[in-house]
Tab-separated table of C-alpha atoms and ligand atoms in Angstrom:
chain	number	residue	atom	x	y	z
A	13	MET	CA	-0.365	0.040	-0.190
A	14	ALA	CA	1.370	3.513	-0.602
A	15	GLN	CA	2.367	5.760	1.894
A	16	PRO	CA	-0.525	8.418	2.856
A	17	LYS	CA	0.777	11.826	1.962
A	18	TYR	CA	0.012	13.408	5.229
A	19	ARG	CA	0.477	11.795	8.291
A	20	THR	CA	-0.074	12.994	12.325
A	21	HIS	CA	3.047	14.893	13.708
A	22	VAL	CA	5.444	13.192	15.541
A	23	GLY	CA	3.856	12.193	19.083
A	24	MET	CA	0.327	13.521	18.337
A	25	VAL	CA	-2.019	10.540	18.173
A	26	ASP	CA	-5.655	10.159	15.982
A	27	ILE	CA	-7.771	8.581	18.786
A	28	LEU	CA	-10.050	6.045	16.341
A	29	PRO	CA	-13.412	4.763	16.425
A	30	GLY	CA	-12.877	1.054	18.665
A	31	GLU	CA	-10.331	3.102	21.075
A	32	VAL	CA	-12.812	6.803	21.272
A	33	GLU	CA	-15.053	4.726	23.240
A	34	LYS	CA	-12.705	3.804	26.072
A	35	TRP	CA	-12.419	7.421	26.308
A	36	GLN	CA	-16.051	8.064	26.672
A	37	THR	CA	-15.985	5.617	29.123
A	38	ILE	CA	-13.547	7.544	31.629
A	39	GLU	CA	-14.772	10.660	30.604
A	40	ARG	CA	-17.781	9.776	31.709
A	41	ILE	CA	-16.522	8.453	35.027
A	42	ILE	CA	-14.278	11.705	35.382
A	43	HIS	CA	-17.228	13.445	35.131
A	44	GLU	CA	-19.698	11.425	38.031
A	45	GLU	CA	-17.071	11.530	40.112
A	46	ALA	CA	-16.414	15.243	39.884
A	47	GLN	CA	-20.084	15.591	40.470
A	48	LYS	CA	-20.091	13.535	43.993
A	49	PHE	CA	-17.091	15.375	45.323
A	50	ASN	CA	-18.567	18.959	44.336
A	51	PHE	CA	-16.245	19.885	41.506
A	52	GLU	CA	-17.261	22.479	38.385
A	53	GLU	CA	-15.851	21.698	34.987
A	54	ILE	CA	-13.816	24.689	33.988
A	55	ARG	CA	-12.966	24.751	30.025
A	56	THR	CA	-10.261	27.109	29.067
A	57	PRO	CA	-8.313	27.977	25.593
A	58	ILE	CA	-5.516	25.633	24.289
A	59	LEU	CA	-3.531	28.724	23.459
A	60	GLU	CA	-2.248	30.862	26.134
A	61	GLN	CA	0.085	33.520	26.657
A	62	THR	CA	3.374	32.368	26.781
A	63	GLU	CA	4.151	34.664	29.562
A	64	LEU	CA	1.720	33.186	31.878
A	65	ILE	CA	3.142	29.339	31.243
A	66	ALA	CA	6.582	30.747	32.194
A	67	ARG	CA	5.809	32.897	34.912
A	68	GLY	CA	3.502	30.099	36.303
A	69	ILE	CA	5.543	26.671	35.702
A	70	GLY	CA	9.098	28.512	35.763
A	71	GLN	CA	11.845	29.614	33.499
A	72	LEU	CA	14.060	27.109	34.494
A	73	THR	CA	11.994	24.144	34.553
A	74	ASP	CA	12.142	21.468	31.361
A	75	ILE	CA	8.732	22.232	30.390
A	76	VAL	CA	9.384	25.715	29.911
A	77	SER	CA	13.136	25.733	28.730
A	78	LYS	CA	12.869	22.877	26.375
A	79	GLU	CA	9.468	21.546	25.361
A	80	MET	CA	6.680	24.189	24.583
A	81	PHE	CA	5.156	24.745	21.185
A	82	ALA	CA	4.869	28.822	21.116
A	83	PHE	CA	4.768	30.973	18.212
A	84	GLU	CA	4.119	34.605	17.708
A	85	ARG	CA	1.419	36.341	15.436
A	86	GLY	CA	1.332	40.097	15.640
A	87	ASP	CA	2.233	41.400	18.756
A	88	ASP	CA	1.392	38.133	20.616
A	89	GLN	CA	2.873	35.556	22.203
A	90	TYR	CA	1.018	32.270	22.121
A	91	VAL	CA	2.178	28.878	23.137
A	92	LEU	CA	-0.277	25.722	23.124
A	93	ARG	CA	-0.728	24.809	26.931
A	94	PRO	CA	1.393	22.472	28.586
A	95	GLU	CA	-0.365	22.478	31.533
A	96	CYS	CA	-3.655	22.897	32.581
A	97	THR	CA	-3.071	24.657	36.827
A	98	ALA	CA	-1.594	28.424	35.106
A	99	PRO	CA	-4.503	28.574	32.946
A	100	VAL	CA	-7.070	28.093	35.040
A	101	VAL	CA	-5.252	30.551	38.205
A	102	ARG	CA	-5.568	32.913	35.406
A	103	ALA	CA	-9.066	32.093	34.713
A	104	PHE	CA	-9.704	32.662	38.596
A	105	VAL	CA	-8.356	35.722	38.709
A	106	GLU	CA	-9.009	37.332	35.362
A	107	HIS	CA	-13.043	35.807	36.522
A	108	HIS	CA	-13.020	37.092	39.728
A	109	LEU	CA	-14.270	33.235	40.638
A	110	GLU	CA	-13.201	34.208	44.648
A	111	GLN	CA	-15.879	36.456	44.040
A	112	ARG	CA	-18.490	33.329	43.561
A	113	GLY	CA	-17.463	32.994	47.518
A	114	GLY	CA	-15.990	29.881	49.451
A	115	THR	CA	-13.453	27.910	47.617
A	116	GLN	CA	-13.650	27.382	44.038
A	117	ASN	CA	-13.243	23.368	43.330
A	118	LEU	CA	-12.915	23.265	39.657
A	119	TYR	CA	-11.694	20.100	37.054
A	120	TYR	CA	-11.011	19.797	33.106
A	121	ILE	CA	-10.257	17.305	30.836
A	122	GLY	CA	-8.311	18.298	27.624
A	123	PRO	CA	-5.590	18.022	25.529
A	124	MET	CA	-1.854	19.605	26.727
A	125	PHE	CA	1.098	19.745	24.863
A	126	ARG	CA	4.743	19.175	25.539
A	127	ALA	CA	7.229	18.671	22.719
A	128	GLU	CA	9.303	16.012	24.299
A	129	LYS	CA	10.466	12.563	23.128
A	130	PRO	CA	8.138	10.495	22.372
A	131	GLN	CA	7.982	7.004	23.969
A	132	LYS	CA	5.213	4.433	25.471
A	133	GLY	CA	3.548	6.872	27.684
A	134	ARG	CA	4.592	9.902	26.403
A	135	GLN	CA	3.251	12.066	23.746
A	136	ARG	CA	3.741	15.256	22.298
A	137	GLN	CA	-0.235	15.889	22.711
A	138	PHE	CA	-1.342	14.361	25.420
A	139	HIS	CA	-4.633	14.813	27.622
A	140	GLN	CA	-5.001	15.202	31.423
A	141	PHE	CA	-7.610	14.808	33.840
A	142	GLY	CA	-6.928	17.313	36.548
A	143	ALA	CA	-8.795	19.674	39.460
A	144	GLU	CA	-7.890	22.585	41.191
A	145	ILE	CA	-9.083	23.774	44.619
A	146	LEU	CA	-8.800	27.394	45.079
A	147	GLY	CA	-8.478	29.694	48.362
A	148	SER	CA	-8.209	26.929	51.203
A	149	ASP	CA	-4.769	26.131	52.655
A	150	ASP	CA	-6.269	23.534	54.871
A	151	PRO	CA	-4.795	20.499	54.471
A	152	ILE	CA	-8.409	18.791	53.752
A	153	ALA	CA	-8.430	20.395	51.111
A	154	ASP	CA	-5.025	18.538	50.137
A	155	VAL	CA	-6.695	15.212	51.012
A	156	GLU	CA	-9.528	15.736	49.180
A	157	CYS	CA	-7.946	16.433	45.393
A	158	MET	CA	-6.141	12.713	46.255
A	159	ALA	CA	-9.453	11.158	47.196
A	160	PHE	CA	-11.156	12.404	43.802
A	161	MET	CA	-7.597	11.392	41.890
A	162	MET	CA	-7.975	7.855	42.962
A	163	SER	CA	-11.519	7.583	42.796
A	164	VAL	CA	-11.330	8.034	39.623
A	165	TYR	CA	-8.851	4.961	39.161
A	166	GLU	CA	-11.012	2.726	41.285
A	167	ARG	CA	-13.915	3.184	39.616
A	168	VAL	CA	-12.000	1.964	36.199
A	169	GLY	CA	-10.978	-0.853	38.363
A	170	ILE	CA	-6.745	0.491	38.628
A	171	THR	CA	-5.769	-0.554	42.201
A	172	ASN	CA	-2.058	-1.382	41.981
A	173	THR	CA	-0.573	2.317	42.190
A	174	SER	CA	1.395	3.498	45.161
A	175	LEU	CA	0.961	7.424	46.394
A	176	LYS	CA	3.519	8.813	46.691
A	177	ILE	CA	3.818	11.945	49.114
A	178	ASN	CA	6.060	14.501	50.602
A	179	SER	CA	6.476	17.991	51.688
A	180	VAL	CA	8.543	20.290	49.515
A	181	GLY	CA	7.830	23.157	52.006
A	182	ASP	CA	7.212	27.177	52.418
A	183	PRO	CA	9.633	29.547	50.611
A	184	GLU	CA	11.493	29.867	53.905
A	185	SER	CA	11.779	25.853	54.384
A	186	ARG	CA	12.500	25.323	51.193
A	187	ASP	CA	15.968	28.249	50.932
A	188	ALA	CA	17.053	26.033	54.130
A	189	TYR	CA	16.766	22.826	52.273
A	190	LYS	CA	18.453	24.370	49.303
A	191	LYS	CA	21.273	25.883	50.723
A	192	ALA	CA	22.195	22.280	52.374
A	193	LEU	CA	21.543	20.647	49.049
A	194	ALA	CA	23.747	22.853	47.403
A	195	ASP	CA	26.580	22.372	50.513
A	196	TYR	CA	25.882	18.442	50.256
A	197	PHE	CA	26.579	18.655	46.304
A	198	THR	CA	29.189	21.091	45.539
A	199	PRO	CA	32.248	18.983	47.260
A	200	HIS	CA	30.848	16.208	44.463
A	201	LYS	CA	29.915	18.794	41.825
A	202	ASN	CA	32.364	16.574	39.339
A	203	GLU	CA	30.980	13.290	39.841
A	204	LEU	CA	27.571	15.261	38.720
A	205	SER	CA	25.847	14.517	34.953
A	206	GLN	CA	26.408	17.716	33.126
A	207	VAL	CA	22.280	18.814	33.530
A	208	SER	CA	22.945	18.393	37.026
A	209	GLN	CA	26.214	20.240	37.358
A	210	ASN	CA	24.092	23.501	35.785
A	211	ARG	CA	21.544	22.476	38.136
A	212	LEU	CA	23.456	22.785	41.051
A	213	GLU	CA	23.955	26.648	39.981
A	214	LYS	CA	20.532	27.347	39.224
A	215	ASN	CA	18.060	25.002	41.407
A	216	PRO	CA	19.772	22.388	43.183
A	217	LEU	CA	16.620	20.732	44.121
A	218	ARG	CA	15.826	19.852	40.661
A	219	ILE	CA	18.508	17.814	40.898
A	220	LEU	CA	16.581	15.077	42.647
A	221	ASP	CA	14.183	14.598	40.067
A	222	SER	CA	17.912	13.983	38.068
A	223	LYS	CA	16.958	10.605	35.425
A	224	GLU	CA	20.780	10.630	34.905
A	225	GLU	CA	22.175	6.936	36.258
A	226	GLU	CA	25.458	8.892	37.577
A	227	ASP	CA	23.617	10.881	39.916
A	228	GLN	CA	21.550	8.127	41.473
A	229	THR	CA	23.990	7.261	44.429
A	230	LEU	CA	24.677	11.091	45.465
A	231	VAL	CA	21.096	11.675	45.242
A	232	ALA	CA	20.221	8.640	47.434
A	233	GLU	CA	22.472	9.811	49.836
A	234	ALA	CA	21.364	14.045	49.887
A	235	PRO	CA	19.539	15.492	52.779
A	236	VAL	CA	15.732	15.313	53.144
A	237	ILE	CA	13.303	17.880	53.117
A	238	GLY	CA	11.633	16.557	56.185
A	239	ASP	CA	14.509	17.966	58.550
A	240	PHE	CA	14.424	21.259	57.089
A	241	LEU	CA	10.794	22.206	57.155
A	242	ASN	CA	9.640	24.971	59.571
A	243	LYS	CA	6.772	24.332	62.162
A	244	GLU	CA	4.037	25.544	59.994
A	245	SER	CA	5.129	23.202	56.780
A	246	ALA	CA	5.761	20.400	59.362
A	247	ASP	CA	2.431	20.793	60.782
A	248	HIS	CA	0.393	21.005	58.130
A	249	TYR	CA	2.644	17.752	56.454
A	250	ARG	CA	1.446	15.963	59.419
A	251	LYS	CA	-1.854	16.837	59.243
A	252	VAL	CA	-2.257	15.861	55.462
A	253	LYS	CA	-1.051	12.222	57.132
A	254	GLN	CA	-2.787	12.103	59.205
A	255	TYR	CA	-6.203	12.797	57.586
A	256	LEU	CA	-5.219	10.457	54.671
A	257	ASP	CA	-4.098	7.788	57.330
A	258	GLU	CA	-7.798	8.916	58.636
A	259	LEU	CA	-9.784	8.044	55.480
A	260	GLY	CA	-7.318	4.642	55.112
A	261	LEU	CA	-5.814	6.105	51.428
A	262	ALA	CA	-2.265	4.556	51.515
A	263	TYR	CA	0.649	6.335	50.585
A	264	ASP	CA	4.380	5.952	50.664
A	265	GLU	CA	6.310	9.308	51.830
A	266	ASP	CA	9.124	10.061	49.020
A	267	PRO	CA	11.581	12.609	50.660
A	268	HIS	CA	13.106	13.096	47.984
A	269	LEU	CA	9.961	13.888	45.593
A	270	VAL	CA	10.258	17.291	44.215
A	271	ARG	CA	7.870	17.964	40.770
A	272	GLY	CA	9.180	19.134	37.399
A	273	LEU	CA	7.051	22.573	38.278
A	274	ASP	CA	8.333	25.086	39.976
A	275	TYR	CA	5.139	26.375	41.410
A	276	TYR	CA	4.798	23.780	44.615
A	277	THR	CA	4.342	24.521	47.905
A	278	ARG	CA	4.051	21.957	51.237
A	279	THR	CA	2.310	19.331	49.842
A	280	ALA	CA	3.841	17.012	46.516
A	281	PHE	CA	2.096	13.706	45.322
A	282	GLU	CA	2.703	11.368	42.899
A	283	LEU	CA	0.696	8.636	41.803
A	284	VAL	CA	2.346	5.875	40.140
A	285	SER	CA	1.751	2.147	38.340
A	286	PRO	CA	4.450	-0.793	38.057
A	287	ASP	CA	2.498	-1.565	35.174
A	288	LEU	CA	3.393	1.333	33.148
A	289	GLY	CA	7.113	0.634	32.547
A	290	ALA	CA	9.436	3.885	32.465
A	291	GLN	CA	6.798	6.716	32.182
A	292	ASP	CA	5.430	5.270	35.404
A	293	ALA	CA	3.048	8.632	36.761
A	294	LEU	CA	-0.364	8.146	36.196
A	295	ALA	CA	-0.596	11.295	37.710
A	296	GLY	CA	0.687	13.886	39.682
A	297	GLY	CA	0.452	16.999	42.105
A	298	GLY	CA	0.573	19.569	44.392
A	299	ARG	CA	0.004	22.665	46.745
A	300	TYR	CA	1.193	26.121	45.158
A	301	ASP	CA	0.098	28.613	47.462
A	302	LEU	CA	2.110	31.009	45.943
A	303	LEU	CA	0.834	30.723	42.132
A	304	VAL	CA	-2.346	32.528	42.319
A	305	GLU	CA	-0.326	36.201	43.713
A	306	GLU	CA	2.141	35.784	40.941
A	307	VAL	CA	0.174	35.777	38.367
A	308	GLY	CA	-1.587	38.423	39.376
A	309	GLY	CA	-4.401	37.893	42.252
A	310	GLN	CA	-4.764	38.179	45.796
A	311	PRO	CA	-3.202	35.955	47.595
A	312	THR	CA	-5.341	32.307	47.685
A	313	PRO	CA	-3.986	28.951	48.823
A	314	ALA	CA	-5.089	26.280	46.087
A	315	VAL	CA	-4.055	22.453	45.804
A	316	GLY	CA	-4.386	20.259	42.841
A	317	PHE	CA	-3.752	17.112	40.219
A	318	ALA	CA	-3.483	16.335	36.956
A	319	ALA	CA	-3.735	12.887	35.847
A	320	GLY	CA	-2.624	11.279	32.389
A	321	ILE	CA	-5.678	9.730	30.639
A	322	GLU	CA	-3.167	7.795	27.697
A	323	ARG	CA	-1.290	6.390	30.859
A	324	LEU	CA	-4.673	5.358	32.222
A	325	ILE	CA	-5.551	3.633	29.369
A	326	LEU	CA	-2.526	2.232	28.840
A	327	ALA	CA	-2.786	0.733	31.875
A	328	CYS	CA	-6.151	-0.479	31.533
A	329	ASP	CA	-4.691	-2.552	28.490
A	330	GLU	CA	-1.511	-3.922	30.514
A	331	LEU	CA	-4.515	-4.824	33.357
A	332	GLY	CA	-6.792	-6.557	30.525
A	333	ILE	CA	-9.782	-3.691	31.730
A	334	LYS	CA	-11.893	-3.941	29.094
A	335	LEU	CA	-13.729	0.507	28.927
A	336	SER	CA	-15.976	-0.540	26.324
A	337	LYS	CA	-18.253	-2.650	24.968
A	338	PRO	CA	-17.717	-4.332	21.102
A	339	LYS	CA	-19.585	-1.654	18.935
A	340	SER	CA	-23.575	-2.575	17.860
A	341	VAL	CA	-26.603	-1.070	16.937
A	342	ASP	CA	-30.505	-2.142	17.812
A	343	LEU	CA	-31.740	-2.625	14.682
A	344	TYR	CA	-30.466	-2.455	11.256
A	345	ILE	CA	-33.373	-2.226	8.250
A	346	VAL	CA	-32.394	-4.242	5.501
A	347	THR	CA	-34.498	-2.698	2.486
A	348	ILE	CA	-35.051	-4.051	-1.153
A	349	GLY	CA	-36.135	-1.442	-3.656
A	350	ASP	CA	-36.307	2.281	-3.688
A	351	LYS	CA	-40.105	2.307	-2.247
A	352	ALA	CA	-38.410	-0.051	0.958
A	353	ARG	CA	-35.473	2.487	1.408
A	354	SER	CA	-37.298	5.540	1.577
A	355	TRP	CA	-39.650	4.052	4.053
A	356	ALA	CA	-36.804	2.425	6.070
A	357	LEU	CA	-36.110	6.410	6.143
A	358	GLN	CA	-39.086	7.365	7.946
A	359	GLN	CA	-38.482	4.986	10.149
A	360	LEU	CA	-35.754	5.017	11.590
A	361	PRO	CA	-36.667	8.374	13.793
A	362	ILE	CA	-39.460	6.460	15.113
A	363	PHE	CA	-37.471	3.859	16.612
A	364	ARG	CA	-34.993	6.572	17.526
A	365	GLN	CA	-37.366	8.161	18.935
A	366	GLU	CA	-37.853	5.245	21.331
A	367	GLY	CA	-34.132	5.216	22.514
A	368	PHE	CA	-33.075	2.538	20.241
A	369	SER	CA	-30.067	2.856	17.915
A	370	ALA	CA	-31.571	1.986	14.349
A	371	THR	CA	-29.520	2.320	11.034
A	372	MET	CA	-30.073	0.929	7.083
A	373	ASP	CA	-27.740	0.266	4.099
A	374	TYR	CA	-26.376	3.814	2.550
A	375	ALA	CA	-25.021	2.385	-0.580
A	376	GLY	CA	-28.322	0.519	-2.223
A	377	ARG	CA	-26.396	-3.190	-1.471
A	378	SER	CA	-28.028	-6.113	-2.682
A	379	ILE	CA	-29.506	-7.949	0.448
A	380	LYS	CA	-26.725	-10.632	1.000
A	381	SER	CA	-24.257	-7.327	1.598
A	382	GLN	CA	-27.075	-6.143	3.643
A	383	MET	CA	-27.310	-9.253	6.174
A	384	LYS	CA	-23.389	-9.195	6.146
A	385	ASP	CA	-23.030	-5.361	6.872
A	386	ALA	CA	-25.654	-5.740	9.709
A	387	ASP	CA	-23.385	-8.678	11.147
A	388	ARG	CA	-20.355	-6.372	10.829
A	389	GLU	CA	-22.353	-3.467	12.638
A	390	ASN	CA	-23.325	-6.186	15.311
A	391	ALA	CA	-26.959	-5.765	14.790
A	392	ARG	CA	-29.170	-6.636	17.573
A	393	TYR	CA	-32.228	-7.142	15.186
A	394	THR	CA	-32.972	-6.595	11.909
A	395	ILE	CA	-36.267	-5.790	9.252
A	396	ILE	CA	-35.839	-7.214	6.378
A	397	VAL	CA	-38.894	-5.036	4.143
A	398	GLY	CA	-39.324	-5.429	0.592
A	399	GLU	CA	-42.178	-4.242	-1.764
A	400	ASN	CA	-44.344	-7.328	-0.518
A	401	GLU	CA	-43.708	-6.254	3.206
A	402	LEU	CA	-45.231	-2.804	2.350
A	403	ASN	CA	-48.289	-3.949	0.943
A	404	GLU	CA	-49.159	-6.094	3.073
A	405	GLY	CA	-47.799	-4.190	6.634
A	406	THR	CA	-45.989	-7.057	8.120
A	407	PHE	CA	-42.202	-7.031	7.750
A	408	THR	CA	-39.522	-9.822	8.748
A	409	PHE	CA	-38.751	-9.132	12.579
A	410	ARG	CA	-35.419	-10.610	12.726
A	411	ASP	CA	-33.326	-12.297	16.170
A	412	MET	CA	-29.609	-11.685	14.793
A	413	GLU	CA	-28.149	-14.098	17.519
A	414	ALA	CA	-31.140	-16.364	18.139
A	415	SER	CA	-31.388	-16.740	14.314
A	416	GLU	CA	-35.373	-16.412	14.618
A	417	GLU	CA	-37.794	-14.283	12.327
A	418	THR	CA	-41.722	-13.664	12.517
A	419	GLN	CA	-43.554	-11.083	10.183
A	420	LEU	CA	-45.168	-8.369	12.383
A	421	PRO	CA	-46.132	-4.844	11.537
A	422	VAL	CA	-44.080	-1.881	12.884
A	423	GLU	CA	-46.110	-1.184	16.034
A	424	GLU	CA	-45.840	-4.920	17.045
A	425	ILE	CA	-41.604	-4.502	16.234
A	426	LEU	CA	-41.327	-1.919	18.520
A	427	ASP	CA	-43.448	-3.448	21.334
A	428	ARG	CA	-40.479	-6.436	21.505
A	429	LEU	CA	-38.227	-3.892	21.010
A	430	GLU	CA	-39.095	-2.758	23.833
A	431	LYS	CA	-39.965	-6.150	25.901
A	432	LYS	CA	-36.317	-7.382	24.645
A	433	LEU	CA	-33.913	-4.477	25.014
A	434	ASP	CA	-33.086	-1.492	27.660
A	435	PRO	CA	-33.308	1.913	25.097
A	436	GLN	CA	-29.798	3.448	25.161
A	437	GLU	CA	-28.830	6.376	27.332
B	2	HAM	P1	2.339	16.444	35.660
B	2	HAM	O1	2.875	15.824	36.345
B	2	HAM	O2	2.981	17.415	34.639
B	2	HAM	O3	1.398	17.320	36.343
B	2	HAM	O4	1.175	16.171	34.779
B	2	HAM	C1	0.697	15.541	35.364
B	2	HAM	C2	0.529	13.741	34.449
B	2	HAM	O5	-0.002	14.004	33.239
B	2	HAM	C3	1.426	12.940	34.502
B	2	HAM	O6	1.720	12.431	35.874
B	2	HAM	C4	1.514	12.093	33.150
B	2	HAM	O7	0.476	11.120	33.602
B	2	HAM	C5	0.827	13.036	32.010
B	2	HAM	N1	1.584	13.067	31.488
B	2	HAM	C6	2.370	14.777	31.331
B	2	HAM	N2	3.371	14.397	30.377
B	2	HAM	C7	2.815	13.888	29.669
B	2	HAM	C8	3.395	13.470	27.997
B	2	HAM	N3	4.024	13.985	27.653
B	2	HAM	N4	2.527	12.177	27.494
B	2	HAM	C9	1.678	11.525	28.182
B	2	HAM	N5	1.152	11.922	29.589
B	2	HAM	C10	1.744	12.941	30.043
B	2	HAM	C11	0.863	18.735	35.759
B	2	HAM	O8	0.693	19.017	34.468
B	2	HAM	C12	0.210	19.771	37.135
B	2	HAM	N6	-0.300	20.895	36.334
B	2	HAM	C13	-0.513	19.086	38.255
B	2	HAM	C14	-1.063	20.176	39.303
B	2	HAM	C15	-2.572	20.269	38.822
B	2	HAM	N7	-0.493	20.281	39.912
B	2	HAM	C16	-1.909	21.447	40.549
B	2	HAM	N8	-2.225	21.224	40.334
């Protein structure tokens, strides 16, 4: 077969029929769980101002320094959003959402873009669902975020996961910790990878996130932030763990967990799956108490998470979890001749109105090909109609699975369908 002339860009994937049903199932579960947790959906544009993303996520992060899809148009600098926390915070500030009163519990589902090297579980256009609670510094908000996140995996049936948590402290605690890290790594500078040597000067915290083999021994022995948390941050972290315990949400403390975005303060968490291979992070999040102010709003503590939908689906595939039923249609009308085709076209809305899925042949095929097509479409029932049936007002109603046929008027066919099938929602 000739190669097609046009293809998707590297790392960007078409979600085709057969696959898309899995997405629909997951999206339905997310919406249902969000409703139970009293979160409201927010939809922000795919394009944001580059400055917002750079400031929000941090100039030195991989996302901003290497992975942005950014372009200029006139005087404006656009970027395809690499994540949705900064955009949600922008929307919160821009539309004064705090004036609605209470905390803003928001969630989203949508595509994000990062120019990373594609591999299994890593794409350049990928999808996240996520949630942000704006306006609370209560550890209960942190735990509710994690509980919402976990509820989706539980509903889907992914339970073999590990929830890693840490506190990255407030700026005061972190400054003390950064200094301790610099003091620890500097005498070993030459043993570090080149990337980490650069990070040592700019932000030694980032070294903890290093994937380079040669850094691992030093990283394992590095000081832990827990020893540098001031009383407020330590109390907050203790409460988060207490509430998680009380909820029965299992977690593993990872004192070296730092996240790849700069806005985090205090709680940081990641959900990992042993079923995913190298890209094992299903989801991640944490608290970002300074971000709202950073992008021009009033000081507003906040916490949130985002989860990769492709990785969730990969984990389901690995575990053999079926997210969708094979496609099927309740009724296929097989027609012989033009009159029958017109009749069928007029009957379809009647069945659909009653809640059944119904279709017919669109290609003027022979009766044999139409029966084959009905099989391929996985039709539960067929009606076979030709001139004789039209004259007599009774039609061949065929149960495809049982291979049984009866001659019936349309009203009785409807009646039978109602008895045999649950109309689709
Ligand atoms: P993140 O850790 O950068 O956090 O991304 C969250 C999740 O998105 C990852 O755990 C992963 O499942 C998925 N993900 C990220 N990059 C890719 C990729 N290239 N291909 C496929 N999946 C990917 C955030 O984005 C923060 N906004 C989370 C957050 C919300 N923090 C506070 N609120």
